[in-house]
Amino acid sequence: MIDDVLLAKVWDLQLKNALDSPHHNLRRQRIFCAFNAITDAVVNFSEKEFKKQLLRCDLLGIANHIRDAKPVSVETREDFFSVFLQAFSRGKAMEIPSYNPALFQWFKASFKEKMRMGGQAGIISNQLAALDVGNVCYSPILSKEQSAHFNPHRVSFPVLMHGRLAYQKPVAAFKEGDPTKVNWIFEFRKGDTLRFGKREIIAPRANRLIVASRPNKYLPMFPDEFESHLGQIAHSFDVFFLAGFQSFQKRMGGMHFRHCLRRLNWQLAQLKASRHGKFHLEYVAIHDAELDKAIYPTILHNFDSLGINEVETVHFLRRIGDYPHAHELERSETPINFYKGLRHIFHRFKLKRLHAHTLGYFLLLLRKDYVKRHSPQEFVNSLLFASRVADARAYFGRPPALADLKKLTRLKISKEGLIAIKGFAHGMFGASDRARNFTLTGIMDAGDHYLIMVPTAIVTPKATVGLGDTISSVAFASEPF
């Protein structure tokens, strides 16, 4: 096996060089984002603040709720703390809805928050704009307050003017009477500690809990009046990032969700009319099992690419009935177990591309007819460029510009990432030359697809929300097409 010092130098050099070419690819793309541009109310963990509120709650009720491993929503303070403590103690990201306005009022009265752009589409749009990439972002609701969170220079919003499709700055496109969808984000850092009674809980990893609101007017799809213009949108853009489907409810806008789902499928088919566009879906679990099993398996055939993390992979595998792979990955989060689960999803849904991100490394599965004449090394560069953008976002706590990436010169590939790629190579190839080659390049020919694995840096984050969306979107849009 290759010397550790040499391996680190090889990957550090690749990371340093992954900048100009992927950024050039990114700026060539015409990009459309939809559907969830919302507002995040971000709360950074403070032991004093959280302990004060926790001790005002029913601790016995919280303990009982913690034993419920599969909460569907949070509606009380006890619900909130039981879910927060699960996420905090495991260091895992969680997102869960609430339908109780009083709970959000309690958040407002009890915690100090900062307001910023949220939602996958909104986060991706603003991040691309910060990298000097113009794009269009659509949301089914756009209040005046929400419009102010968009990048004012590089983002446009589609509107209908006298029956014709036009694009305006978001601050000019807001609609009077539209609500602002606000999600509350509770961020914690590795090593944060919460002590109460005889208990002491230490967060093993930086992460967050998202408590998502569900405004009645919000539907993750296009309104009827846009449908005759979807063909025009299809031919106007190269890359589509579509997200927010976790907001599906059993009834939306007075209609059963299956009616909305049929309509959404038809709309997605219209967007794919040009045949040259590439479509990416960023997965977020839906806690209602019926909705989760219905939504994603029904719409995934419209997408070329799927983005997912390790927790979501376990969840998704269970939802599609692959309990053996889900159990193995949950029992042991090794890169090989991760790949086996991803490979099942990749083949089951006939994806062209599947990108998974976790702490310390990324995995990317690429169908060979998707790669075409391009070298897999070009996709390695895109992944490393995306990791640099995400690291800069974590470090600065905001969407970074290209100049910020150049300032962050001290980035080094993490020890965890190098251990992961060496472990994968040894597990797949033993001590052979193939193991050495994979460790140096991260590229494996797997028959009908390539597997690409890249180790990444690990930055102590000022915020974790949006890192996965940043990684997936920048990697996808900066590929050599």
CSV table of C-alpha atoms in Angstrom, one decimal:
chain,number,residue,atom,x,y,z
A,1,MET,CA,0.0,0.0,0.0
A,2,ILE,CA,1.2,3.5,-0.8
A,3,ASP,CA,3.0,5.6,1.9
A,4,ASP,CA,0.6,7.8,3.8
A,5,VAL,CA,2.7,11.0,3.4
A,6,LEU,CA,2.9,10.6,-0.3
A,7,LEU,CA,-0.8,9.8,-0.6
A,8,ALA,CA,-1.7,13.0,1.3
A,9,LYS,CA,0.6,15.0,-1.0
A,10,VAL,CA,-1.0,13.5,-4.1
A,11,TRP,CA,-4.6,14.4,-3.0
A,12,ASP,CA,-3.6,17.8,-1.6
A,13,LEU,CA,-2.2,18.7,-5.0
A,14,GLN,CA,-5.3,17.5,-6.8
A,15,LEU,CA,-7.4,19.6,-4.4
A,16,LYS,CA,-5.3,22.7,-5.0
A,17,ASN,CA,-5.6,22.3,-8.8
A,18,ALA,CA,-9.3,21.7,-8.9
A,19,LEU,CA,-10.4,25.3,-9.5
A,20,ASP,CA,-10.2,27.0,-12.9
A,21,SER,CA,-11.4,24.2,-15.2
A,22,PRO,CA,-14.5,23.2,-13.2
A,23,HIS,CA,-15.4,26.9,-12.6
A,24,HIS,CA,-15.2,27.5,-16.4
A,25,ASN,CA,-17.5,24.6,-17.0
A,26,LEU,CA,-19.9,26.0,-14.3
A,27,ARG,CA,-20.1,29.4,-15.9
A,28,ARG,CA,-21.0,28.0,-19.3
A,29,GLN,CA,-24.3,26.4,-18.0
A,30,ARG,CA,-27.7,28.0,-18.1
A,31,ILE,CA,-29.2,26.9,-14.8
A,32,PHE,CA,-32.8,26.7,-13.5
A,33,CYS,CA,-33.6,26.0,-9.8
A,34,ALA,CA,-37.0,25.2,-8.2
A,35,PHE,CA,-39.1,24.8,-6.0
A,36,ASN,CA,-38.1,25.5,-2.4
A,37,ALA,CA,-36.6,29.0,-1.8
A,38,ILE,CA,-37.6,29.8,1.7
A,39,THR,CA,-36.3,31.6,4.8
A,40,ASP,CA,-34.1,29.8,7.5
A,41,ALA,CA,-34.2,31.1,11.1
A,42,VAL,CA,-30.8,29.8,12.3
A,43,VAL,CA,-30.2,29.2,16.0
A,44,ASN,CA,-26.7,28.3,17.2
A,45,PHE,CA,-26.6,26.0,20.2
A,46,SER,CA,-26.0,27.6,23.5
A,47,GLU,CA,-26.0,25.3,26.5
A,48,LYS,CA,-27.4,28.0,28.8
A,49,GLU,CA,-30.2,28.9,26.5
A,50,PHE,CA,-31.2,25.3,25.7
A,51,LYS,CA,-30.9,24.1,29.2
A,52,LYS,CA,-33.1,26.9,30.4
A,53,GLN,CA,-35.9,25.9,28.0
A,54,LEU,CA,-35.4,22.2,28.5
A,55,LEU,CA,-35.9,22.4,32.3
A,56,ARG,CA,-39.2,24.1,31.8
A,57,CYS,CA,-40.5,21.0,29.9
A,58,ASP,CA,-41.8,17.6,31.0
A,59,LEU,CA,-38.6,15.7,31.2
A,60,LEU,CA,-40.3,12.4,31.6
A,61,GLY,CA,-42.4,13.1,28.5
A,62,ILE,CA,-39.2,13.9,26.6
A,63,ALA,CA,-37.6,10.7,27.7
A,64,ASN,CA,-40.6,8.7,26.5
A,65,HIS,CA,-40.6,10.5,23.2
A,66,ILE,CA,-36.9,9.8,22.6
A,67,ARG,CA,-37.7,6.1,22.7
A,68,ASP,CA,-39.9,6.7,19.6
A,69,ALA,CA,-37.3,6.4,16.9
A,70,LYS,CA,-39.5,7.4,14.0
A,71,PRO,CA,-41.3,10.7,14.8
A,72,VAL,CA,-43.5,11.9,12.0
A,73,SER,CA,-43.8,15.5,13.1
A,74,VAL,CA,-43.1,17.8,16.1
A,75,GLU,CA,-46.0,19.6,17.6
A,76,THR,CA,-45.0,20.4,21.3
A,77,ARG,CA,-41.9,21.6,23.1
A,78,GLU,CA,-41.5,18.0,24.4
A,79,ASP,CA,-41.6,16.7,20.8
A,80,PHE,CA,-39.0,19.2,19.8
A,81,PHE,CA,-36.5,18.4,22.6
A,82,SER,CA,-36.9,14.7,22.1
A,83,VAL,CA,-36.0,15.0,18.4
A,84,PHE,CA,-33.3,17.6,19.1
A,85,LEU,CA,-31.6,15.3,21.6
A,86,GLN,CA,-31.6,12.4,19.2
A,87,ALA,CA,-29.9,14.5,16.5
A,88,PHE,CA,-27.5,16.1,19.0
A,89,SER,CA,-26.4,12.9,20.7
A,90,ARG,CA,-25.8,11.1,17.4
A,91,GLY,CA,-24.3,14.0,15.5
A,92,LYS,CA,-26.8,13.4,12.7
A,93,ALA,CA,-28.7,15.8,10.5
A,94,MET,CA,-32.5,15.6,10.9
A,95,GLU,CA,-35.4,17.4,9.2
A,96,ILE,CA,-38.9,17.1,10.5
A,97,PRO,CA,-42.1,19.1,9.9
A,98,SER,CA,-44.4,20.9,12.3
A,99,TYR,CA,-48.0,21.9,11.7
A,100,ASN,CA,-48.4,23.9,14.9
A,101,PRO,CA,-48.0,27.7,14.5
A,102,ALA,CA,-47.7,28.0,18.3
A,103,LEU,CA,-44.5,26.0,18.3
A,104,PHE,CA,-42.9,28.4,15.9
A,105,GLN,CA,-44.1,31.3,18.1
A,106,TRP,CA,-42.4,29.6,21.1
A,107,PHE,CA,-39.2,29.3,19.0
A,108,LYS,CA,-39.3,33.0,18.3
A,109,ALA,CA,-39.8,33.9,22.0
A,110,SER,CA,-37.2,31.4,23.4
A,111,PHE,CA,-34.2,31.5,21.1
A,112,LYS,CA,-32.0,34.0,19.3
A,113,GLU,CA,-32.1,33.5,15.6
A,114,LYS,CA,-30.5,34.9,12.4
A,115,MET,CA,-32.6,35.0,9.2
A,116,ARG,CA,-31.1,34.0,5.9
A,117,MET,CA,-31.9,32.3,2.6
A,118,GLY,CA,-33.0,28.6,3.0
A,119,GLY,CA,-34.5,25.8,1.0
A,120,GLN,CA,-32.4,23.7,-1.4
A,121,ALA,CA,-33.3,25.7,-4.5
A,122,GLY,CA,-32.7,29.0,-2.8
A,123,ILE,CA,-29.4,27.9,-1.3
A,124,ILE,CA,-28.2,26.5,-4.6
A,125,SER,CA,-29.3,29.6,-6.5
A,126,ASN,CA,-27.5,32.1,-4.2
A,127,GLN,CA,-24.4,29.9,-4.1
A,128,LEU,CA,-24.1,29.8,-7.9
A,129,ALA,CA,-24.7,33.6,-8.0
A,130,ALA,CA,-21.8,34.1,-5.5
A,131,LEU,CA,-19.6,32.1,-7.9
A,132,ASP,CA,-20.6,34.6,-10.6
A,133,VAL,CA,-23.0,32.1,-12.3
A,134,GLY,CA,-26.3,33.7,-13.4
A,135,ASN,CA,-29.3,31.5,-12.8
A,136,VAL,CA,-33.1,31.5,-12.6
A,137,CYS,CA,-34.9,30.4,-9.4
A,138,TYR,CA,-38.6,29.7,-9.2
A,139,SER,CA,-40.7,29.3,-6.0
A,140,PRO,CA,-44.5,28.8,-5.8
A,141,ILE,CA,-44.6,31.5,-3.2
A,142,LEU,CA,-42.5,34.7,-3.1
A,143,SER,CA,-43.2,37.3,-0.4
A,144,LYS,CA,-41.5,40.6,-0.2
A,145,GLU,CA,-39.5,39.5,2.8
A,146,GLN,CA,-38.4,36.3,0.9
A,147,SER,CA,-37.4,38.2,-2.2
A,148,ALA,CA,-34.9,40.2,-0.2
A,149,HIS,CA,-32.9,37.1,0.6
A,150,PHE,CA,-31.9,36.4,-3.0
A,151,ASN,CA,-28.6,37.5,-4.5
A,152,PRO,CA,-29.6,40.9,-6.1
A,153,HIS,CA,-27.2,40.7,-9.0
A,154,ARG,CA,-27.2,37.2,-10.6
A,155,VAL,CA,-30.6,35.7,-9.8
A,156,SER,CA,-33.8,36.1,-11.9
A,157,PHE,CA,-37.3,34.9,-11.1
A,158,PRO,CA,-39.8,33.7,-13.9
A,159,VAL,CA,-43.1,35.6,-14.1
A,160,LEU,CA,-45.9,35.9,-16.6
A,161,MET,CA,-46.5,39.3,-18.0
A,162,HIS,CA,-49.5,39.7,-20.3
A,163,GLY,CA,-49.5,36.0,-20.9
A,164,ARG,CA,-45.8,35.8,-21.8
A,165,LEU,CA,-42.9,34.4,-19.9
A,166,ALA,CA,-40.4,37.0,-18.6
A,167,TYR,CA,-37.7,37.2,-16.0
A,168,GLN,CA,-37.4,39.8,-13.3
A,169,LYS,CA,-35.2,40.4,-10.3
A,170,PRO,CA,-36.8,38.7,-7.3
A,171,VAL,CA,-37.4,42.0,-5.4
A,172,ALA,CA,-39.5,43.1,-8.4
A,173,ALA,CA,-41.4,39.8,-8.7
A,174,PHE,CA,-42.8,39.3,-5.2
A,175,LYS,CA,-46.5,38.7,-4.8
A,176,GLU,CA,-48.6,40.6,-2.3
A,177,GLY,CA,-50.3,38.3,0.1
A,178,ASP,CA,-47.8,35.4,-0.3
A,179,PRO,CA,-46.7,33.9,3.0
A,180,THR,CA,-43.1,33.5,4.0
A,181,LYS,CA,-42.2,29.9,4.6
A,182,VAL,CA,-39.8,29.8,7.6
A,183,ASN,CA,-37.9,26.8,8.7
A,184,TRP,CA,-36.1,26.8,12.1
A,185,ILE,CA,-32.5,25.5,12.0
A,186,PHE,CA,-30.9,24.4,15.3
A,187,GLU,CA,-27.1,24.2,14.6
A,188,PHE,CA,-24.6,22.5,17.0
A,189,ARG,CA,-20.9,21.9,16.8
A,190,LYS,CA,-18.7,18.9,17.5
A,191,GLY,CA,-18.0,18.8,21.3
A,192,ASP,CA,-21.0,21.0,22.3
A,193,THR,CA,-22.3,19.7,25.6
A,194,LEU,CA,-25.7,19.7,27.2
A,195,ARG,CA,-25.9,18.9,31.0
A,196,PHE,CA,-29.2,18.4,32.8
A,197,GLY,CA,-29.8,16.4,36.0
A,198,LYS,CA,-27.4,13.6,36.0
A,199,ARG,CA,-27.1,13.5,32.2
A,200,GLU,CA,-24.4,14.8,30.0
A,201,ILE,CA,-24.7,14.7,26.2
A,202,ILE,CA,-21.8,15.6,23.9
A,203,ALA,CA,-22.3,16.1,20.2
A,204,PRO,CA,-19.9,13.8,18.3
A,205,ARG,CA,-20.1,15.8,15.1
A,206,ALA,CA,-21.3,19.2,13.9
A,207,ASN,CA,-24.8,19.0,12.5
A,208,ARG,CA,-28.4,20.4,12.8
A,209,LEU,CA,-32.0,19.8,13.3
A,210,ILE,CA,-34.5,21.4,10.9
A,211,VAL,CA,-38.1,22.0,12.0
A,212,ALA,CA,-39.9,22.7,8.8
A,213,SER,CA,-43.1,24.7,8.4
A,214,ARG,CA,-45.9,23.7,6.0
A,215,PRO,CA,-47.8,26.8,4.7
A,216,ASN,CA,-51.1,25.9,3.1
A,217,LYS,CA,-50.3,27.8,-0.1
A,218,TYR,CA,-47.0,26.1,-0.7
A,219,LEU,CA,-47.0,23.4,-3.5
A,220,PRO,CA,-43.7,22.1,-4.9
A,221,MET,CA,-44.9,22.3,-8.5
A,222,PHE,CA,-45.8,24.9,-11.2
A,223,PRO,CA,-49.2,26.6,-11.1
A,224,ASP,CA,-51.6,25.9,-14.0
A,225,GLU,CA,-50.9,29.2,-15.8
A,226,PHE,CA,-47.2,28.2,-16.2
A,227,GLU,CA,-47.9,24.9,-17.8
A,228,SER,CA,-48.1,26.2,-21.4
A,229,HIS,CA,-44.7,27.8,-21.0
A,230,LEU,CA,-42.8,24.8,-19.7
A,231,GLY,CA,-41.6,23.8,-23.2
A,232,GLN,CA,-40.0,27.3,-23.5
A,233,ILE,CA,-38.3,26.9,-20.1
A,234,ALA,CA,-37.1,23.4,-21.2
A,235,HIS,CA,-35.3,24.8,-24.2
A,236,SER,CA,-33.8,27.8,-22.4
A,237,PHE,CA,-31.7,25.9,-19.8
A,238,ASP,CA,-29.0,23.2,-19.6
A,239,VAL,CA,-29.2,22.2,-15.9
A,240,PHE,CA,-32.2,21.8,-13.7
A,241,PHE,CA,-32.0,21.5,-9.9
A,242,LEU,CA,-35.4,20.6,-8.6
A,243,ALA,CA,-36.1,20.1,-4.9
A,244,GLY,CA,-38.6,20.6,-2.1
A,245,PHE,CA,-40.7,17.5,-2.6
A,246,GLN,CA,-40.4,16.7,1.1
A,247,SER,CA,-43.2,19.3,1.5
A,248,PHE,CA,-45.8,17.1,0.0
A,249,GLN,CA,-48.8,16.6,2.3
A,250,LYS,CA,-51.7,14.2,2.1
A,251,ARG,CA,-53.9,17.0,0.8
A,252,MET,CA,-52.5,20.1,-0.9
A,253,GLY,CA,-54.6,23.0,-2.2
A,254,GLY,CA,-57.7,21.0,-1.6
A,255,MET,CA,-56.5,18.1,-3.7
A,256,HIS,CA,-55.3,14.6,-2.8
A,257,PHE,CA,-51.5,14.3,-3.1
A,258,ARG,CA,-51.8,11.6,-5.8
A,259,HIS,CA,-53.6,14.1,-8.1
A,260,CYS,CA,-50.8,16.6,-7.5
A,261,LEU,CA,-48.2,13.9,-8.1
A,262,ARG,CA,-49.7,13.0,-11.5
A,263,ARG,CA,-49.7,16.7,-12.4
A,264,LEU,CA,-46.1,17.1,-11.2
A,265,ASN,CA,-45.0,14.1,-13.3
A,266,TRP,CA,-46.6,15.6,-16.4
A,267,GLN,CA,-44.9,18.9,-15.7
A,268,LEU,CA,-41.5,17.3,-15.4
A,269,ALA,CA,-42.1,15.5,-18.7
A,270,GLN,CA,-42.7,18.9,-20.3
A,271,LEU,CA,-39.4,20.2,-18.9
A,272,LYS,CA,-37.6,17.3,-20.4
A,273,ALA,CA,-38.9,18.0,-23.9
A,274,SER,CA,-35.6,19.5,-25.1
A,275,ARG,CA,-33.8,16.3,-24.3
A,276,HIS,CA,-30.5,18.2,-23.8
A,277,GLY,CA,-31.2,19.3,-20.3
A,278,LYS,CA,-29.7,17.5,-17.2
A,279,PHE,CA,-31.9,17.1,-14.2
A,280,HIS,CA,-30.7,16.6,-10.6
A,281,LEU,CA,-32.9,15.8,-7.5
A,282,GLU,CA,-31.5,16.4,-4.0
A,283,TYR,CA,-33.2,13.8,-1.7
A,284,VAL,CA,-34.7,14.8,1.6
A,285,ALA,CA,-36.7,12.1,3.5
A,286,ILE,CA,-40.4,12.5,4.0
A,287,HIS,CA,-41.3,11.2,7.4
A,288,ASP,CA,-44.8,10.1,6.4
A,289,ALA,CA,-44.2,6.6,5.1
A,290,GLU,CA,-47.1,6.6,2.6
A,291,LEU,CA,-45.9,9.9,1.0
A,292,ASP,CA,-42.2,8.9,1.0
A,293,LYS,CA,-42.9,5.5,-0.7
A,294,ALA,CA,-45.2,7.3,-3.3
A,295,ILE,CA,-43.3,10.5,-4.2
A,296,TYR,CA,-39.7,9.6,-4.9
A,297,PRO,CA,-40.1,6.2,-6.7
A,298,THR,CA,-42.7,7.9,-8.9
A,299,ILE,CA,-40.7,10.9,-10.0
A,300,LEU,CA,-37.1,9.6,-10.1
A,301,HIS,CA,-37.4,8.4,-13.7
A,302,ASN,CA,-37.5,12.1,-14.7
A,303,PHE,CA,-34.1,12.7,-13.2
A,304,ASP,CA,-30.6,11.9,-14.5
A,305,SER,CA,-28.9,12.5,-11.1
A,306,LEU,CA,-29.6,12.0,-7.4
A,307,GLY,CA,-27.9,13.5,-4.4
A,308,ILE,CA,-28.0,11.9,-1.0
A,309,ASN,CA,-26.0,11.5,2.3
A,310,GLU,CA,-25.4,8.4,4.4
A,311,VAL,CA,-28.4,8.9,6.8
A,312,GLU,CA,-30.7,9.5,3.9
A,313,THR,CA,-29.4,6.4,2.1
A,314,VAL,CA,-30.3,4.2,5.0
A,315,HIS,CA,-33.7,5.7,5.1
A,316,PHE,CA,-34.3,5.4,1.3
A,317,LEU,CA,-33.1,1.8,1.2
A,318,ARG,CA,-35.7,0.9,3.9
A,319,ARG,CA,-38.4,2.8,2.0
A,320,ILE,CA,-37.8,0.7,-1.2
A,321,GLY,CA,-37.6,-2.5,0.8
A,322,ASP,CA,-33.9,-3.2,0.7
A,323,TYR,CA,-33.5,-3.9,4.4
A,324,PRO,CA,-30.3,-6.0,4.2
A,325,HIS,CA,-28.2,-3.1,2.7
A,326,ALA,CA,-29.9,-0.6,5.0
A,327,HIS,CA,-29.1,-2.7,8.0
A,328,GLU,CA,-25.5,-3.2,7.0
A,329,LEU,CA,-24.9,0.5,6.4
A,330,GLU,CA,-26.6,1.5,9.6
A,331,ARG,CA,-24.6,-1.1,11.5
A,332,SER,CA,-21.3,-0.1,10.0
A,333,GLU,CA,-20.9,3.1,7.9
A,334,THR,CA,-17.9,1.8,5.9
A,335,PRO,CA,-17.3,3.1,2.4
A,336,ILE,CA,-17.9,-0.4,1.0
A,337,ASN,CA,-21.3,-0.7,2.7
A,338,PHE,CA,-22.2,2.8,1.5
A,339,TYR,CA,-21.3,1.9,-2.1
A,340,LYS,CA,-23.3,-1.4,-2.0
A,341,GLY,CA,-26.4,0.5,-0.9
A,342,LEU,CA,-25.9,3.2,-3.4
A,343,ARG,CA,-25.3,0.7,-6.2
A,344,HIS,CA,-28.7,-0.9,-5.5
A,345,ILE,CA,-30.4,2.5,-5.8
A,346,PHE,CA,-28.4,3.4,-8.9
A,347,HIS,CA,-29.5,0.2,-10.7
A,348,ARG,CA,-33.0,0.0,-9.3
A,349,PHE,CA,-33.9,3.5,-10.7
A,350,LYS,CA,-31.7,3.4,-13.8
A,351,LEU,CA,-29.9,6.6,-12.8
A,352,LYS,CA,-27.2,8.0,-14.9
A,353,ARG,CA,-25.5,9.6,-11.9
A,354,LEU,CA,-25.6,9.2,-8.1
A,355,HIS,CA,-23.6,11.4,-5.9
A,356,ALA,CA,-23.3,10.6,-2.1
A,357,HIS,CA,-21.6,12.8,0.4
A,358,THR,CA,-20.5,12.1,4.0
A,359,LEU,CA,-17.9,13.3,6.4
A,360,GLY,CA,-14.5,13.0,4.8
A,361,TYR,CA,-15.3,11.7,1.4
A,362,PHE,CA,-17.7,11.6,-1.6
A,363,LEU,CA,-18.8,8.7,-3.7
A,364,LEU,CA,-20.0,9.2,-7.3
A,365,LEU,CA,-21.5,6.5,-9.5
A,366,LEU,CA,-21.5,7.4,-13.3
A,367,ARG,CA,-23.1,5.4,-16.0
A,368,LYS,CA,-20.6,5.0,-18.9
A,369,ASP,CA,-23.0,6.3,-21.5
A,370,TYR,CA,-23.3,9.4,-19.4
A,371,VAL,CA,-19.6,10.0,-19.2
A,372,LYS,CA,-19.2,9.4,-23.0
A,373,ARG,CA,-15.9,10.6,-24.4
A,374,HIS,CA,-14.9,12.4,-21.2
A,375,SER,CA,-12.2,11.2,-18.8
A,376,PRO,CA,-13.3,10.1,-15.3
A,377,GLN,CA,-10.5,12.4,-14.0
A,378,GLU,CA,-12.6,15.4,-15.1
A,379,PHE,CA,-15.3,14.3,-12.8
A,380,VAL,CA,-12.8,13.9,-10.0
A,381,ASN,CA,-11.9,17.6,-10.5
A,382,SER,CA,-15.5,18.6,-10.3
A,383,LEU,CA,-16.0,16.7,-7.0
A,384,LEU,CA,-12.9,18.3,-5.5
A,385,PHE,CA,-14.0,21.8,-6.7
A,386,ALA,CA,-17.3,21.2,-5.1
A,387,SER,CA,-15.6,20.2,-1.9
A,388,ARG,CA,-13.6,23.4,-1.9
A,389,VAL,CA,-16.7,25.5,-2.3
A,390,ALA,CA,-18.4,23.6,0.5
A,391,ASP,CA,-15.3,24.0,2.7
A,392,ALA,CA,-15.2,27.7,2.1
A,393,ARG,CA,-19.0,28.0,2.9
A,394,ALA,CA,-18.4,26.1,6.1
A,395,TYR,CA,-15.4,28.3,7.0
A,396,PHE,CA,-16.9,31.7,6.2
A,397,GLY,CA,-20.5,30.9,7.2
A,398,ARG,CA,-21.9,32.3,3.9
A,399,PRO,CA,-22.0,31.5,0.2
A,400,PRO,CA,-18.4,31.9,-0.9
A,401,ALA,CA,-17.1,33.7,-4.1
A,402,LEU,CA,-14.3,32.4,-6.2
A,403,ALA,CA,-11.9,34.8,-4.4
A,404,ASP,CA,-12.8,33.2,-1.1
A,405,LEU,CA,-11.8,29.8,-2.4
A,406,LYS,CA,-8.4,31.3,-3.4
A,407,LYS,CA,-8.0,32.8,0.1
A,408,LEU,CA,-8.5,29.5,1.8
A,409,THR,CA,-5.1,28.1,0.9
A,410,ARG,CA,-4.5,26.0,4.0
A,411,LEU,CA,-7.0,23.2,3.1
A,412,LYS,CA,-5.7,19.7,3.5
A,413,ILE,CA,-7.3,16.4,2.7
A,414,SER,CA,-8.5,15.0,6.0
A,415,LYS,CA,-7.0,12.0,7.7
A,416,GLU,CA,-10.5,10.5,7.8
A,417,GLY,CA,-10.8,10.8,4.0
A,418,LEU,CA,-7.5,9.1,3.4
A,419,ILE,CA,-8.3,6.3,5.8
A,420,ALA,CA,-11.6,5.8,4.0
A,421,ILE,CA,-10.2,5.6,0.5
A,422,LYS,CA,-7.4,3.2,1.7
A,423,GLY,CA,-9.9,1.0,3.5
A,424,PHE,CA,-12.2,0.9,0.4
A,425,ALA,CA,-9.3,0.0,-1.8
A,426,HIS,CA,-8.1,-2.8,0.5
A,427,GLY,CA,-11.6,-4.2,0.9
A,428,MET,CA,-12.2,-4.3,-2.8
A,429,PHE,CA,-8.8,-5.2,-4.2
A,430,GLY,CA,-6.6,-6.5,-1.3
A,431,ALA,CA,-2.9,-5.7,-1.7
A,432,SER,CA,-2.9,-5.7,-5.5
A,433,ASP,CA,-1.8,-3.0,-7.9
A,434,ARG,CA,-5.5,-2.2,-8.5
A,435,ALA,CA,-5.7,-1.1,-4.8
A,436,ARG,CA,-2.7,1.2,-5.2
A,437,ASN,CA,-4.1,2.7,-8.4
A,438,PHE,CA,-7.5,3.3,-6.9
A,439,THR,CA,-6.0,4.9,-3.8
A,440,LEU,CA,-4.1,7.4,-6.0
A,441,THR,CA,-6.9,8.1,-8.5
A,442,GLY,CA,-10.2,7.3,-6.8
A,443,ILE,CA,-11.5,5.8,-10.0
A,444,MET,CA,-12.8,2.2,-10.4
A,445,ASP,CA,-14.2,0.7,-13.6
A,446,ALA,CA,-17.3,-1.3,-12.3
A,447,GLY,CA,-18.5,-2.7,-15.6
A,448,ASP,CA,-21.6,-0.7,-16.6
A,449,HIS,CA,-20.5,2.3,-14.5
A,450,TYR,CA,-17.6,4.1,-12.9
A,451,LEU,CA,-17.2,4.5,-9.2
A,452,ILE,CA,-15.3,7.7,-8.2
A,453,MET,CA,-14.3,8.2,-4.6
A,454,VAL,CA,-12.5,11.4,-3.5
A,455,PRO,CA,-11.3,12.1,0.1
A,456,THR,CA,-12.1,15.7,1.2
A,457,ALA,CA,-11.0,18.2,3.8
A,458,ILE,CA,-12.9,18.6,7.0
A,459,VAL,CA,-13.5,22.2,8.2
A,460,THR,CA,-15.0,23.2,11.6
A,461,PRO,CA,-18.2,24.7,10.3
A,462,LYS,CA,-19.9,28.0,11.3
A,463,ALA,CA,-23.0,26.4,9.8
A,464,THR,CA,-23.9,23.0,8.3
A,465,VAL,CA,-27.2,23.8,6.5
A,466,GLY,CA,-26.7,23.9,2.8
A,467,LEU,CA,-23.4,22.1,2.6
A,468,GLY,CA,-24.9,19.0,1.0
A,469,ASP,CA,-26.9,21.1,-1.5
A,470,THR,CA,-23.7,23.1,-2.3
A,471,ILE,CA,-21.6,19.9,-2.8
A,472,SER,CA,-24.2,18.3,-5.1
A,473,SER,CA,-25.1,21.3,-7.2
A,474,VAL,CA,-21.6,22.6,-7.8
A,475,ALA,CA,-20.3,19.1,-8.6
A,476,PHE,CA,-23.1,18.4,-11.1
A,477,ALA,CA,-23.1,21.8,-12.9
A,478,SER,CA,-19.3,21.9,-13.2
A,479,GLU,CA,-19.0,18.6,-14.9
A,480,PRO,CA,-17.4,18.7,-18.4
A,481,PHE,CA,-20.5,19.0,-20.6
